[in-house]
Short mmCIF file of C-alpha atoms in Angstrom, two decimals:
data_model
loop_
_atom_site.label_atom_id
_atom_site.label_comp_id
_atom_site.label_asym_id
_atom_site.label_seq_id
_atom_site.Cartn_x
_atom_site.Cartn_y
_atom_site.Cartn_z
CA UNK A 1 0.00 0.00 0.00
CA UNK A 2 2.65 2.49 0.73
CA UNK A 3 4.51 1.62 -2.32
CA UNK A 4 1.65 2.71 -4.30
CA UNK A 5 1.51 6.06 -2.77
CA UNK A 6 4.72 6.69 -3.02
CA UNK A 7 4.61 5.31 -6.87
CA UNK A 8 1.19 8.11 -7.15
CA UNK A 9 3.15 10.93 -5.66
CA UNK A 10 6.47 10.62 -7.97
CA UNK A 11 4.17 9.93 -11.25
CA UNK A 12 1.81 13.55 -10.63
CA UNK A 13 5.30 15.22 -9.23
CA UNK A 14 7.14 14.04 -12.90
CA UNK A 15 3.33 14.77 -14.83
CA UNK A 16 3.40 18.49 -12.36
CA UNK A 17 6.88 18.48 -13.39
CA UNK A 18 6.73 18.25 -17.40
CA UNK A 19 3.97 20.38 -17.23
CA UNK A 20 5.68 23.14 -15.75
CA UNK A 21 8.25 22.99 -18.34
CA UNK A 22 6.35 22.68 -21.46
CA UNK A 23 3.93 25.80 -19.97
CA UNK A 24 3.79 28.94 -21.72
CA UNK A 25 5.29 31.71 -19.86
CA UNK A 26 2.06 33.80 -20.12
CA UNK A 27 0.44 31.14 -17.90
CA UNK A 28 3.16 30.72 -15.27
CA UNK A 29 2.59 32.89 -12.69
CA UNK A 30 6.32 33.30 -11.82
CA UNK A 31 7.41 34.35 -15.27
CA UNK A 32 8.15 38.22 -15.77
CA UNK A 33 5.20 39.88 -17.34
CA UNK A 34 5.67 40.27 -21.05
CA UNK A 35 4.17 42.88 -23.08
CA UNK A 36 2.37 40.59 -25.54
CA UNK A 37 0.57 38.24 -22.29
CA UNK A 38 -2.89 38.18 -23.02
CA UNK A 39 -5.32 39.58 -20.75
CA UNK A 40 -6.32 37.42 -18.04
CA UNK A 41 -5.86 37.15 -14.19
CA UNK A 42 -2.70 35.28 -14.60
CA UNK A 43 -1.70 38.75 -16.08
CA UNK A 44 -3.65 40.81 -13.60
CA UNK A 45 -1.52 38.47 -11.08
CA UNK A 46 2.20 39.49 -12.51
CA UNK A 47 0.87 43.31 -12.85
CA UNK A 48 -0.10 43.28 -8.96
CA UNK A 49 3.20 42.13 -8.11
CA UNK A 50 5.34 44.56 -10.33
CA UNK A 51 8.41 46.60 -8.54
CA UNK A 52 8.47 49.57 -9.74
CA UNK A 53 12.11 49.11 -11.09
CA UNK A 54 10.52 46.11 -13.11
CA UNK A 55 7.08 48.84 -14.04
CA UNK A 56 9.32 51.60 -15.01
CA UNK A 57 10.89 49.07 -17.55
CA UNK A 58 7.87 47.65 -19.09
CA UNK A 59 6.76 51.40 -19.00
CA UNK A 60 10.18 51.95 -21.35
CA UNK A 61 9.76 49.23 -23.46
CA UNK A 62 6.11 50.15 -24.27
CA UNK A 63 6.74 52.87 -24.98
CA UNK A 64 9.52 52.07 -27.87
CA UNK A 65 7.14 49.47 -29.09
CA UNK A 66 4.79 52.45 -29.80
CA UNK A 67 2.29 51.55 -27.28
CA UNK A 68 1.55 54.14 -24.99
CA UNK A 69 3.25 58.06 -24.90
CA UNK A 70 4.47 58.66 -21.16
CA UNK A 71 7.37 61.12 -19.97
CA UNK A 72 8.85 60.87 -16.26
CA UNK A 73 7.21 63.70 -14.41
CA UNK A 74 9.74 64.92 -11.24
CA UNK A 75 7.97 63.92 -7.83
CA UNK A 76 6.14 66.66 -5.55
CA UNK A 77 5.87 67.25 -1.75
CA UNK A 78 3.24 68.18 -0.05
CA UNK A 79 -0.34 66.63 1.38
CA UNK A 80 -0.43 64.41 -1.60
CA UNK A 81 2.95 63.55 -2.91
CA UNK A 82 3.26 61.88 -6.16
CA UNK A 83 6.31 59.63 -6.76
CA UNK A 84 6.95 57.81 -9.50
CA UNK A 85 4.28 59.38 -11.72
CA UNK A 86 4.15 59.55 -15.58
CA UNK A 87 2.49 61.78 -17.98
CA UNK A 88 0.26 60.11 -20.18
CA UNK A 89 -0.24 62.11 -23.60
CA UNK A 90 -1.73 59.01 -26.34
CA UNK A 91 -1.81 55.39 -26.50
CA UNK A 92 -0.43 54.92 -29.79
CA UNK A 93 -2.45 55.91 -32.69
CA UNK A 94 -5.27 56.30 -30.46
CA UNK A 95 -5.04 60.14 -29.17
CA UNK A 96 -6.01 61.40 -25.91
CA UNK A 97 -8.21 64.41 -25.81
CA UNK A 98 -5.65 65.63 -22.95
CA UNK A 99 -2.57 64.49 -21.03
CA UNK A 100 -2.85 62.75 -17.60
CA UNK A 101 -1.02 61.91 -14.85
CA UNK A 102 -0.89 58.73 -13.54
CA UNK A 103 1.42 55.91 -11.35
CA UNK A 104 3.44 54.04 -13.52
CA UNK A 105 1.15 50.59 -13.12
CA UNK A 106 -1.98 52.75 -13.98
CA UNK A 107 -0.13 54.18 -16.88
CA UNK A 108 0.91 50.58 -18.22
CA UNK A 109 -2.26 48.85 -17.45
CA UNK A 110 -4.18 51.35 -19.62
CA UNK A 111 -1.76 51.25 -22.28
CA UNK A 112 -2.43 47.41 -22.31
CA UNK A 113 -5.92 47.84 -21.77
CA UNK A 114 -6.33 49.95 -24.88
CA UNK A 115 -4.25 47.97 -27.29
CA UNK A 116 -5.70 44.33 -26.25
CA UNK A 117 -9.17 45.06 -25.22
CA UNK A 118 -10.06 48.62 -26.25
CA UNK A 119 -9.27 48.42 -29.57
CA UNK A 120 -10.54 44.88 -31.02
CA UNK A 121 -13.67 45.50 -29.16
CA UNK A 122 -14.01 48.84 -31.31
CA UNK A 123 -13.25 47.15 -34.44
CA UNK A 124 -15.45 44.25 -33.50
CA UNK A 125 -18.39 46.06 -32.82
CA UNK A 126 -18.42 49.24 -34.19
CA UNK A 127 -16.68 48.29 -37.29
CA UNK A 128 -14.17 50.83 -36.94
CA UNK A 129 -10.70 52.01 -35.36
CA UNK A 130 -10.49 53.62 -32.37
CA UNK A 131 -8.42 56.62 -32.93
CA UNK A 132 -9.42 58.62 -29.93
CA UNK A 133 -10.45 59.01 -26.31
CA UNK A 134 -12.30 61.41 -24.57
CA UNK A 135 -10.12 61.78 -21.02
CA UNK A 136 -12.92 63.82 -18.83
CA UNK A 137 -10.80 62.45 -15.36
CA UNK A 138 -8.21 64.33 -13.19
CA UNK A 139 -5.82 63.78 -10.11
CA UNK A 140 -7.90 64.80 -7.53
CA UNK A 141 -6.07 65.11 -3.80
CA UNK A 142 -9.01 66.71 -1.28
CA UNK A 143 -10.08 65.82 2.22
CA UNK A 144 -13.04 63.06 2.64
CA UNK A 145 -15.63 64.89 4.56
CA UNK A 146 -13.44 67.73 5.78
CA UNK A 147 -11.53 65.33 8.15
CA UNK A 148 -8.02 66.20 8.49
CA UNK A 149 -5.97 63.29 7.36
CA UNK A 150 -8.40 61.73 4.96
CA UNK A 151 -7.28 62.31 1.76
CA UNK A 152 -8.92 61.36 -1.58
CA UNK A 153 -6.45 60.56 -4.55
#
């Protein structure tokens, strides 16, 4: 009886095993995120657990692949800081109707938003490209009910 067990446990670890190394990397959770992973939560996964060193590099490369248009913006003091914050101005051939600012994994996950769901979805149902988007949103940094300490971002 235990020799069957055993025999079990070494057959699913080799099948576990094989698997592993024959899966894609967009479906192991431990791989870096690529640019071309589809959307899915194994992606949503790698985005929550960027570094921003490993963001700010995605950020780059997206941004030589045409993707998304960000610049560095320097960081601010104050009652909101921002750190680390881009400015948005298009997503590729789709044009923003104006500039935003935004964290580096906001900035990325829009610019991945827009290229793999955004703009098939256009095409797909409105049988055309999606060249632009009206941006009617800010960075907003005010107190929640007047409370000192409460901020809103």
């Amino acid at each position: 009886m235990r020799g069957k067990g055993f025999l079990i446990i070494v057959l699913l670890g080799g099948i576990g095993g094989l698997g592993y190394r024959y899966l894609p990397s967009y479906y192991n959770p431990f791989a870096p995120l690529q640019l071309a992973d589809p959307p899915g939560w194994i992606t949503t996964f790698k985005l929550q657990r960027l570094t921003p060193s490993q963001c700010r590099e995605l950020l780059t490369a997206a941004n030589q692949q045409g993707l998304i248009s960000s610049q560095p913006v320097a960081d601010s003091a104050g009652e909101c800081p921002l750190s680390h914050v881009v400015r948005v101005r298009d997503f590729g051939q789709v044009k923003l109707s104006s500039s935003f600012l935004a964290s580096c994994p906001l900035a990325l996950r829009s610019a991945l938003f827009v290229e793999q769901q955004a703009k098939p979805l256009t095409e797909t149902w409105m049988k055309r490209r999606l060249t632009r988007i009206e941006h009617l949103g800010s960075y907003a940094c005010r107190n929640i009910y007047h409370r000192p300490g409460c901020a809103s971002q």
